[in-house]
Amino acid sequence: MSAARERLPWLLLAALFVGYAASYFHRADLPTLAPLLATDAQRSALHAALPDIASAGMLLYALGKVLGGWLADRFGGRRLFVLALLNAAAMEAIAAQCTAPLPFALCRLCGMVVLGAAWPSLGKVVAATTAPARLGVVLAWLSQSYLLGDAAVRTVLAAVVADGGGVPDVLRTSAVGLGVVALFVGIVLFVQRPIAGATACGHVASTGRSGGVPRLLLALAAMNAALSGVREALSLWSPQVLVDIAGMPVDDAVRASALLPLGSCFAVLLLTPLAERSPRALFLVVFGPPVLAASLLGVLASGACASSNAVIAMLAAAGGCLAVPMVLASGVLPLRAGATGGGALRLGLVDGAGSLGGVLAGSVFGRVVLANGPSGLFLGLALLAATAAAFAVVVTRAQSRAAADRVDR
């Protein structure tokens, strides 16, 4: 049986999909909590500290991805993946009891640093059970887990808020959701063993000479950092922006913000398969969408859109444009960037750089929102999206040089 036709471990892949989607009970709780904390007198100090807590959490999340990639390459990804989910569930449950910034921040930081190991662990398991020819398809499908998971979690938490739930209720709901899913995933990963003939992680298509790998990884990391800075800011602050611009109720704003990852799902499914057709197609897919996102955010910064529906639509379109190159940078491209082991570490490095860019979403752009309102936020994000487009040019050139090296060998 050829590698391209080798059967896939569908039950295992489905468990990974559900597990990573559930990780957004920890990742997507802050956008829901932000407007709730603004009206919670008991937690007013916590609301003031939220930008710094979000920023520090993303910093440790990035470090957790790098460390998680290293650990997954050495000890395997299955146990590490389940451990990340269980730890996040425990931290959500403890945080529900916190009213002061420091204990809440400690719960957040502990949860984020361990949860960072989830994606490189997932990449390790996938690359160890999937033929190289099918990595692109499988990772593109699994990328939907964090997009759909983000949307699903926001919808669930919006229902909790609409039912009169406050900050503790949101956190307890997240803890229960994470705990149940972690139990399911742990059972599946324990009973589902690797299929025969699967490739080892990292033993995928080579980029050629050794010098081409660092250049490509550096370019991918820089592009992913810029893209993630914009996307995380939109994810984190969109409910607050919708409350401020349109006076929407908190539950409606959180529910509307779920359209951002849903729009991203559509864009990824539509455009990502085009990237592997040719070098020119790859360039168009990684360069064009950030340019369009920068344009949309520039229009929002100008204040030309007063309608809440128009703002939501443009935010969803911008998020979709950013998700397409992010899926490539945080998935198959790092795994294919070498002919030897270390695929999970490469994935962790590039995806960790993206999370470092997401630090801007919490601290820098959080202060922009508080000081200059939505217009200042959108202008800063438009400039960062344009920077991501510039890095995309470097990525495609590095990819072309790697392809040329491969031909010359």
CSV table of C-alpha atoms in Angstrom, one decimal:
chain,number,residue,atom,x,y,z
A,1,MET,CA,0.0,0.0,0.0
A,2,SER,CA,1.4,3.4,-1.0
A,3,ALA,CA,2.1,6.0,1.7
A,4,ALA,CA,-0.4,8.4,0.1
A,5,ARG,CA,-3.1,5.7,0.5
A,6,GLU,CA,-2.1,4.5,3.9
A,7,ARG,CA,-5.2,4.4,6.2
A,8,LEU,CA,-5.4,7.1,8.8
A,9,PRO,CA,-6.1,6.5,12.5
A,10,TRP,CA,-9.4,8.3,12.4
A,11,LEU,CA,-10.4,7.7,16.0
A,12,LEU,CA,-7.1,9.1,17.3
A,13,LEU,CA,-7.3,12.1,15.0
A,14,ALA,CA,-10.8,12.8,16.1
A,15,ALA,CA,-9.8,12.7,19.7
A,16,LEU,CA,-7.0,15.1,19.1
A,17,PHE,CA,-9.4,17.4,17.2
A,18,VAL,CA,-11.9,17.4,20.1
A,19,GLY,CA,-9.1,17.8,22.7
A,20,TYR,CA,-7.5,20.8,21.1
A,21,ALA,CA,-10.9,22.4,20.5
A,22,ALA,CA,-11.6,22.0,24.2
A,23,SER,CA,-8.3,23.8,25.1
A,24,TYR,CA,-10.1,27.0,24.2
A,25,PHE,CA,-12.1,26.8,27.4
A,26,HIS,CA,-8.9,28.1,28.8
A,27,ARG,CA,-7.7,30.1,25.9
A,28,ALA,CA,-11.1,31.9,25.1
A,29,ASP,CA,-12.3,32.6,28.6
A,30,LEU,CA,-10.6,36.0,29.0
A,31,PRO,CA,-12.6,37.6,26.1
A,32,THR,CA,-15.8,36.6,27.9
A,33,LEU,CA,-14.5,37.7,31.3
A,34,ALA,CA,-13.2,41.1,30.2
A,35,PRO,CA,-16.7,42.8,29.9
A,36,LEU,CA,-18.0,40.9,33.0
A,37,LEU,CA,-15.1,42.1,35.1
A,38,ALA,CA,-15.7,45.7,34.1
A,39,THR,CA,-19.0,45.6,36.0
A,40,ASP,CA,-17.9,43.3,38.9
A,41,ALA,CA,-17.1,45.6,41.8
A,42,GLN,CA,-15.6,42.7,43.8
A,43,ARG,CA,-13.1,42.1,41.0
A,44,SER,CA,-12.3,45.7,39.9
A,45,ALA,CA,-8.6,45.3,40.6
A,46,LEU,CA,-8.6,42.1,38.5
A,47,HIS,CA,-10.2,44.0,35.6
A,48,ALA,CA,-7.5,46.7,35.7
A,49,ALA,CA,-4.7,44.0,35.7
A,50,LEU,CA,-6.3,42.0,32.9
A,51,PRO,CA,-4.1,43.3,30.1
A,52,ASP,CA,-0.9,42.4,32.0
A,53,ILE,CA,-2.3,39.0,33.0
A,54,ALA,CA,-3.2,38.2,29.4
A,55,SER,CA,0.2,39.4,28.1
A,56,ALA,CA,2.1,37.4,30.7
A,57,GLY,CA,-0.1,34.3,30.0
A,58,MET,CA,0.7,34.5,26.3
A,59,LEU,CA,4.5,34.9,27.0
A,60,LEU,CA,4.5,31.7,29.1
A,61,TYR,CA,2.2,30.0,26.5
A,62,ALA,CA,4.9,30.7,23.9
A,63,LEU,CA,7.7,29.3,26.2
A,64,GLY,CA,5.4,26.3,26.9
A,65,LYS,CA,5.2,25.5,23.2
A,66,VAL,CA,9.0,25.5,22.8
A,67,LEU,CA,9.5,23.4,25.9
A,68,GLY,CA,6.5,21.2,24.9
A,69,GLY,CA,8.0,20.5,21.5
A,70,TRP,CA,11.3,19.5,23.1
A,71,LEU,CA,9.6,17.2,25.5
A,72,ALA,CA,7.3,15.7,22.9
A,73,ASP,CA,10.3,14.8,20.6
A,74,ARG,CA,12.0,13.0,23.5
A,75,PHE,CA,9.1,11.4,25.4
A,76,GLY,CA,6.2,11.3,23.0
A,77,GLY,CA,3.1,13.5,22.7
A,78,ARG,CA,0.2,11.4,24.0
A,79,ARG,CA,0.6,11.8,27.7
A,80,LEU,CA,1.8,15.4,27.4
A,81,PHE,CA,-1.3,16.3,25.4
A,82,VAL,CA,-3.7,14.9,28.0
A,83,LEU,CA,-1.6,16.4,30.9
A,84,ALA,CA,-2.0,19.9,29.3
A,85,LEU,CA,-5.8,19.6,29.2
A,86,LEU,CA,-6.1,18.3,32.7
A,87,ASN,CA,-3.8,21.0,34.1
A,88,ALA,CA,-5.9,23.7,32.3
A,89,ALA,CA,-9.1,22.3,33.8
A,90,ALA,CA,-7.6,22.4,37.3
A,91,MET,CA,-6.4,26.0,36.9
A,92,GLU,CA,-9.9,27.1,35.7
A,93,ALA,CA,-11.5,25.5,38.7
A,94,ILE,CA,-9.1,27.2,41.2
A,95,ALA,CA,-9.4,30.5,39.4
A,96,ALA,CA,-13.1,30.5,39.9
A,97,GLN,CA,-12.4,31.1,43.6
A,98,CYS,CA,-10.1,34.0,43.1
A,99,THR,CA,-11.1,37.7,43.4
A,100,ALA,CA,-7.6,39.3,43.7
A,101,PRO,CA,-5.3,39.7,40.7
A,102,LEU,CA,-2.3,37.8,42.0
A,103,PRO,CA,-3.9,34.4,42.7
A,104,PHE,CA,-5.9,34.6,39.5
A,105,ALA,CA,-2.7,35.5,37.6
A,106,LEU,CA,-0.9,32.5,39.1
A,107,CYS,CA,-3.7,30.2,38.0
A,108,ARG,CA,-3.6,31.7,34.5
A,109,LEU,CA,0.1,31.5,34.1
A,110,CYS,CA,0.3,27.9,35.3
A,111,GLY,CA,-2.5,26.9,33.0
A,112,MET,CA,-1.0,28.6,30.0
A,113,VAL,CA,2.6,27.4,30.3
A,114,VAL,CA,1.5,23.7,30.4
A,115,LEU,CA,-1.3,24.2,27.8
A,116,GLY,CA,1.4,25.5,25.4
A,117,ALA,CA,2.6,21.9,25.1
A,118,ALA,CA,-0.7,20.8,23.5
A,119,TRP,CA,-0.1,21.8,19.9
A,120,PRO,CA,3.5,20.5,19.5
A,121,SER,CA,2.4,17.3,21.2
A,122,LEU,CA,-0.5,17.0,18.7
A,123,GLY,CA,2.0,17.5,15.9
A,124,LYS,CA,4.2,14.8,17.3
A,125,VAL,CA,1.4,12.3,17.5
A,126,VAL,CA,0.1,13.2,14.0
A,127,ALA,CA,3.6,12.9,12.4
A,128,ALA,CA,4.2,9.6,14.1
A,129,THR,CA,0.9,8.1,12.8
A,130,THR,CA,0.5,9.8,9.4
A,131,ALA,CA,2.3,9.2,6.1
A,132,PRO,CA,4.3,12.3,5.0
A,133,ALA,CA,2.2,12.7,1.8
A,134,ARG,CA,-0.9,13.2,3.9
A,135,LEU,CA,0.5,15.6,6.6
A,136,GLY,CA,-0.7,18.7,4.8
A,137,VAL,CA,-4.3,17.4,4.5
A,138,VAL,CA,-4.4,16.1,8.1
A,139,LEU,CA,-2.9,19.3,9.7
A,140,ALA,CA,-5.2,21.5,7.6
A,141,TRP,CA,-8.2,19.5,9.0
A,142,LEU,CA,-6.8,19.6,12.5
A,143,SER,CA,-6.3,23.4,12.3
A,144,GLN,CA,-10.1,23.6,12.3
A,145,SER,CA,-10.0,22.4,15.9
A,146,TYR,CA,-8.8,25.7,17.3
A,147,LEU,CA,-11.0,27.7,15.0
A,148,LEU,CA,-14.2,25.8,15.6
A,149,GLY,CA,-13.2,25.3,19.3
A,150,ASP,CA,-12.8,29.0,19.7
A,151,ALA,CA,-16.2,29.6,18.2
A,152,ALA,CA,-17.9,26.8,20.1
A,153,VAL,CA,-16.5,27.8,23.5
A,154,ARG,CA,-17.5,31.4,23.0
A,155,THR,CA,-21.0,30.3,22.2
A,156,VAL,CA,-21.2,28.1,25.3
A,157,LEU,CA,-19.8,30.8,27.5
A,158,ALA,CA,-22.2,33.3,26.0
A,159,ALA,CA,-25.1,31.1,26.9
A,160,VAL,CA,-23.7,31.0,30.5
A,161,VAL,CA,-23.7,34.8,30.6
A,162,ALA,CA,-27.1,35.0,29.1
A,163,ASP,CA,-28.4,32.7,31.8
A,164,GLY,CA,-27.2,35.2,34.4
A,165,GLY,CA,-23.8,33.6,35.1
A,166,GLY,CA,-21.0,35.7,36.4
A,167,VAL,CA,-17.2,35.3,36.4
A,168,PRO,CA,-17.1,32.2,38.7
A,169,ASP,CA,-19.8,30.5,36.5
A,170,VAL,CA,-17.8,31.0,33.3
A,171,LEU,CA,-14.6,29.6,34.9
A,172,ARG,CA,-16.4,26.6,36.4
A,173,THR,CA,-18.1,25.8,33.1
A,174,SER,CA,-14.7,25.9,31.4
A,175,ALA,CA,-13.2,23.6,34.1
A,176,VAL,CA,-15.9,21.0,33.6
A,177,GLY,CA,-15.7,21.1,29.8
A,178,LEU,CA,-11.9,20.7,29.9
A,179,GLY,CA,-12.1,17.9,32.5
A,180,VAL,CA,-14.7,15.8,30.6
A,181,VAL,CA,-12.9,16.1,27.3
A,182,ALA,CA,-9.5,15.3,28.8
A,183,LEU,CA,-10.9,12.1,30.2
A,184,PHE,CA,-12.3,11.1,26.8
A,185,VAL,CA,-9.1,12.0,25.0
A,186,GLY,CA,-7.0,10.1,27.5
A,187,ILE,CA,-9.0,6.9,27.0
A,188,VAL,CA,-8.8,7.1,23.2
A,189,LEU,CA,-5.1,7.9,23.1
A,190,PHE,CA,-4.4,5.0,25.5
A,191,VAL,CA,-6.3,2.3,23.5
A,192,GLN,CA,-5.4,3.6,20.0
A,193,ARG,CA,-1.9,2.5,19.1
A,194,PRO,CA,0.2,3.7,16.2
A,195,ILE,CA,-0.5,2.1,12.9
A,196,ALA,CA,2.0,0.0,11.1
A,197,GLY,CA,4.4,1.8,8.7
A,198,ALA,CA,3.8,5.3,10.0
A,199,THR,CA,6.6,7.8,9.7
A,200,ALA,CA,8.5,9.2,12.6
A,201,CYS,CA,8.0,12.8,13.5
A,202,GLY,CA,10.2,15.1,11.5
A,203,HIS,CA,11.1,12.5,8.8
A,204,VAL,CA,9.3,14.5,6.1
A,205,ALA,CA,10.3,16.4,3.0
A,206,SER,CA,13.6,18.1,3.3
A,207,THR,CA,14.2,21.7,2.6
A,208,GLY,CA,17.7,20.9,1.2
A,209,ARG,CA,20.9,22.1,2.7
A,210,SER,CA,21.2,22.6,6.4
A,211,GLY,CA,21.5,26.4,6.0
A,212,GLY,CA,18.0,26.6,4.4
A,213,VAL,CA,16.2,25.2,7.5
A,214,PRO,CA,17.2,28.0,9.9
A,215,ARG,CA,16.4,30.7,7.3
A,216,LEU,CA,13.0,29.3,6.6
A,217,LEU,CA,12.2,28.7,10.3
A,218,LEU,CA,13.3,32.3,11.2
A,219,ALA,CA,11.1,33.7,8.4
A,220,LEU,CA,8.1,31.6,9.5
A,221,ALA,CA,8.6,32.6,13.1
A,222,ALA,CA,8.7,36.3,12.3
A,223,MET,CA,5.6,36.1,10.0
A,224,ASN,CA,3.7,34.0,12.5
A,225,ALA,CA,4.5,36.4,15.4
A,226,ALA,CA,3.1,39.4,13.4
A,227,LEU,CA,0.0,37.4,12.3
A,228,SER,CA,-0.7,36.1,15.8
A,229,GLY,CA,-0.4,39.6,17.3
A,230,VAL,CA,-3.2,40.8,15.1
A,231,ARG,CA,-5.4,37.7,15.5
A,232,GLU,CA,-5.0,37.4,19.3
A,233,ALA,CA,-5.9,41.1,19.7
A,234,LEU,CA,-9.0,40.7,17.6
A,235,SER,CA,-9.9,37.5,19.6
A,236,LEU,CA,-9.3,39.1,23.0
A,237,TRP,CA,-10.8,42.5,22.5
A,238,SER,CA,-13.6,42.0,20.0
A,239,PRO,CA,-16.3,41.6,22.6
A,240,GLN,CA,-15.2,44.7,24.4
A,241,VAL,CA,-15.0,46.6,21.1
A,242,LEU,CA,-18.5,45.6,20.2
A,243,VAL,CA,-19.8,46.6,23.6
A,244,ASP,CA,-18.1,50.0,23.2
A,245,ILE,CA,-19.0,50.7,19.6
A,246,ALA,CA,-22.6,49.3,19.4
A,247,GLY,CA,-23.6,49.2,23.0
A,248,MET,CA,-24.3,45.4,22.6
A,249,PRO,CA,-25.1,43.4,25.7
A,250,VAL,CA,-22.2,41.3,26.9
A,251,ASP,CA,-23.7,37.9,25.9
A,252,ASP,CA,-24.5,39.2,22.4
A,253,ALA,CA,-21.0,40.6,22.0
A,254,VAL,CA,-19.4,37.4,23.0
A,255,ARG,CA,-21.7,35.4,20.8
A,256,ALA,CA,-21.0,37.7,17.9
A,257,SER,CA,-17.3,37.4,18.4
A,258,ALA,CA,-17.6,33.7,17.7
A,259,LEU,CA,-18.1,34.7,14.0
A,260,LEU,CA,-14.4,35.5,13.8
A,261,PRO,CA,-13.1,31.9,14.1
A,262,LEU,CA,-16.0,30.7,12.0
A,263,GLY,CA,-15.0,33.0,9.2
A,264,SER,CA,-11.5,31.7,9.7
A,265,CYS,CA,-12.7,28.1,9.2
A,266,PHE,CA,-14.2,29.0,5.8
A,267,ALA,CA,-11.1,30.8,4.7
A,268,VAL,CA,-8.7,28.1,5.7
A,269,LEU,CA,-10.8,25.3,4.0
A,270,LEU,CA,-11.1,27.4,0.8
A,271,LEU,CA,-7.5,28.7,0.4
A,272,THR,CA,-5.1,26.5,2.3
A,273,PRO,CA,-5.2,23.6,-0.3
A,274,LEU,CA,-4.1,26.1,-3.0
A,275,ALA,CA,-0.8,26.6,-1.2
A,276,GLU,CA,0.8,23.3,-2.3
A,277,ARG,CA,0.0,23.7,-6.0
A,278,SER,CA,3.0,25.8,-6.9
A,279,PRO,CA,5.5,28.4,-5.4
A,280,ARG,CA,3.4,31.2,-6.9
A,281,ALA,CA,0.3,29.8,-5.3
A,282,LEU,CA,2.1,29.7,-1.9
A,283,PHE,CA,3.1,33.3,-2.3
A,284,LEU,CA,-0.5,34.4,-3.1
A,285,VAL,CA,-1.9,32.5,-0.1
A,286,VAL,CA,0.6,33.8,2.4
A,287,PHE,CA,1.0,37.4,1.1
A,288,GLY,CA,-2.5,38.3,-0.2
A,289,PRO,CA,-4.6,37.6,2.9
A,290,PRO,CA,-2.6,39.8,5.3
A,291,VAL,CA,-2.7,42.7,2.8
A,292,LEU,CA,-6.5,42.4,2.6
A,293,ALA,CA,-6.7,42.1,6.4
A,294,ALA,CA,-4.7,45.3,6.7
A,295,SER,CA,-7.0,47.1,4.3
A,296,LEU,CA,-10.1,46.0,6.2
A,297,LEU,CA,-8.7,47.0,9.6
A,298,GLY,CA,-7.7,50.4,8.0
A,299,VAL,CA,-11.3,51.0,7.0
A,300,LEU,CA,-12.4,50.1,10.6
A,301,ALA,CA,-9.8,52.5,12.0
A,302,SER,CA,-11.2,55.3,9.8
A,303,GLY,CA,-14.6,55.0,11.5
A,304,ALA,CA,-16.4,54.6,8.2
A,305,CYS,CA,-18.4,51.6,9.5
A,306,ALA,CA,-20.9,52.6,12.1
A,307,SER,CA,-23.2,49.6,11.9
A,308,SER,CA,-22.5,46.8,14.3
A,309,ASN,CA,-23.2,44.2,11.6
A,310,ALA,CA,-20.7,45.8,9.3
A,311,VAL,CA,-18.1,45.8,12.0
A,312,ILE,CA,-18.7,42.2,12.8
A,313,ALA,CA,-18.5,41.2,9.2
A,314,MET,CA,-15.3,43.0,8.6
A,315,LEU,CA,-13.7,41.6,11.8
A,316,ALA,CA,-14.7,38.1,10.7
A,317,ALA,CA,-13.2,38.7,7.2
A,318,ALA,CA,-10.0,40.1,8.6
A,319,GLY,CA,-9.7,37.1,11.0
A,320,GLY,CA,-10.2,34.7,8.1
A,321,CYS,CA,-7.4,36.4,6.1
A,322,LEU,CA,-5.0,36.1,9.0
A,323,ALA,CA,-5.9,32.4,9.7
A,324,VAL,CA,-4.8,31.2,6.3
A,325,PRO,CA,-1.1,31.9,6.5
A,326,MET,CA,-1.1,31.1,10.2
A,327,VAL,CA,-2.3,27.6,9.5
A,328,LEU,CA,0.6,27.0,7.1
A,329,ALA,CA,3.2,28.6,9.4
A,330,SER,CA,2.0,26.8,12.5
A,331,GLY,CA,1.5,23.4,10.9
A,332,VAL,CA,2.8,21.6,7.9
A,333,LEU,CA,5.6,24.0,6.9
A,334,PRO,CA,7.7,23.6,10.1
A,335,LEU,CA,7.2,19.8,10.2
A,336,ARG,CA,8.4,19.7,6.6
A,337,ALA,CA,11.4,21.9,7.2
A,338,GLY,CA,13.9,19.1,7.8
A,339,ALA,CA,14.7,15.6,6.9
A,340,THR,CA,15.6,14.4,10.4
A,341,GLY,CA,13.9,14.3,13.8
A,342,GLY,CA,12.9,17.3,15.8
A,343,GLY,CA,9.7,18.1,14.0
A,344,ALA,CA,7.8,18.8,17.2
A,345,LEU,CA,10.5,21.2,18.4
A,346,ARG,CA,10.4,23.0,15.0
A,347,LEU,CA,6.6,23.3,15.3
A,348,GLY,CA,7.0,24.5,18.9
A,349,LEU,CA,9.5,27.1,17.9
A,350,VAL,CA,7.5,28.6,15.1
A,351,ASP,CA,4.1,28.4,16.9
A,352,GLY,CA,5.8,29.7,20.1
A,353,ALA,CA,7.0,32.7,18.2
A,354,GLY,CA,3.4,33.3,17.1
A,355,SER,CA,2.3,33.3,20.8
A,356,LEU,CA,5.1,35.8,21.6
A,357,GLY,CA,3.5,38.0,19.0
A,358,GLY,CA,0.2,37.4,20.8
A,359,VAL,CA,1.7,39.1,23.9
A,360,LEU,CA,1.0,42.4,22.1
A,361,ALA,CA,-2.7,41.5,22.2
A,362,GLY,CA,-2.8,41.5,25.9
A,363,SER,CA,-0.6,44.3,27.1
A,364,VAL,CA,0.2,46.8,24.2
A,365,PHE,CA,-3.1,46.6,22.4
A,366,GLY,CA,-5.0,46.4,25.7
A,367,ARG,CA,-3.6,49.7,26.7
A,368,VAL,CA,-4.4,51.1,23.2
A,369,VAL,CA,-8.0,50.1,23.7
A,370,LEU,CA,-8.2,51.8,27.1
A,371,ALA,CA,-6.4,54.9,25.9
A,372,ASN,CA,-7.6,55.5,22.3
A,373,GLY,CA,-10.6,53.3,21.9
A,374,PRO,CA,-11.4,51.0,19.0
A,375,SER,CA,-10.0,53.3,16.2
A,376,GLY,CA,-6.5,53.3,17.8
A,377,LEU,CA,-6.7,49.5,18.1
A,378,PHE,CA,-7.7,49.0,14.5
A,379,LEU,CA,-5.0,51.3,13.2
A,380,GLY,CA,-2.3,49.5,15.2
A,381,LEU,CA,-3.5,46.1,14.0
A,382,ALA,CA,-3.6,47.3,10.3
A,383,LEU,CA,0.1,48.3,10.6
A,384,LEU,CA,1.0,45.0,12.1
A,385,ALA,CA,-0.9,43.0,9.5
A,386,ALA,CA,1.0,44.9,6.8
A,387,THR,CA,4.2,43.9,8.6
A,388,ALA,CA,3.1,40.3,8.4
A,389,ALA,CA,2.6,40.6,4.6
A,390,ALA,CA,6.2,41.9,4.3
A,391,PHE,CA,7.5,38.8,6.3
A,392,ALA,CA,5.4,36.6,4.0
A,393,VAL,CA,7.6,37.7,1.1
A,394,VAL,CA,10.7,36.6,3.0
A,395,VAL,CA,9.0,33.2,3.8
A,396,THR,CA,8.2,32.5,0.1
A,397,ARG,CA,11.7,33.5,-1.0
A,398,ALA,CA,13.2,31.2,1.7
A,399,GLN,CA,10.9,28.4,0.5
A,400,SER,CA,12.0,29.0,-3.1
A,401,ARG,CA,15.7,28.8,-2.1
A,402,ALA,CA,15.1,25.6,-0.2
A,403,ALA,CA,13.4,24.1,-3.2
A,404,ALA,CA,16.3,25.1,-5.4
A,405,ASP,CA,18.8,23.6,-2.9
A,406,ARG,CA,16.8,20.3,-3.1
A,407,VAL,CA,17.0,20.3,-6.9
A,408,ASP,CA,20.8,21.0,-6.9
A,409,ARG,CA,21.5,18.2,-4.5
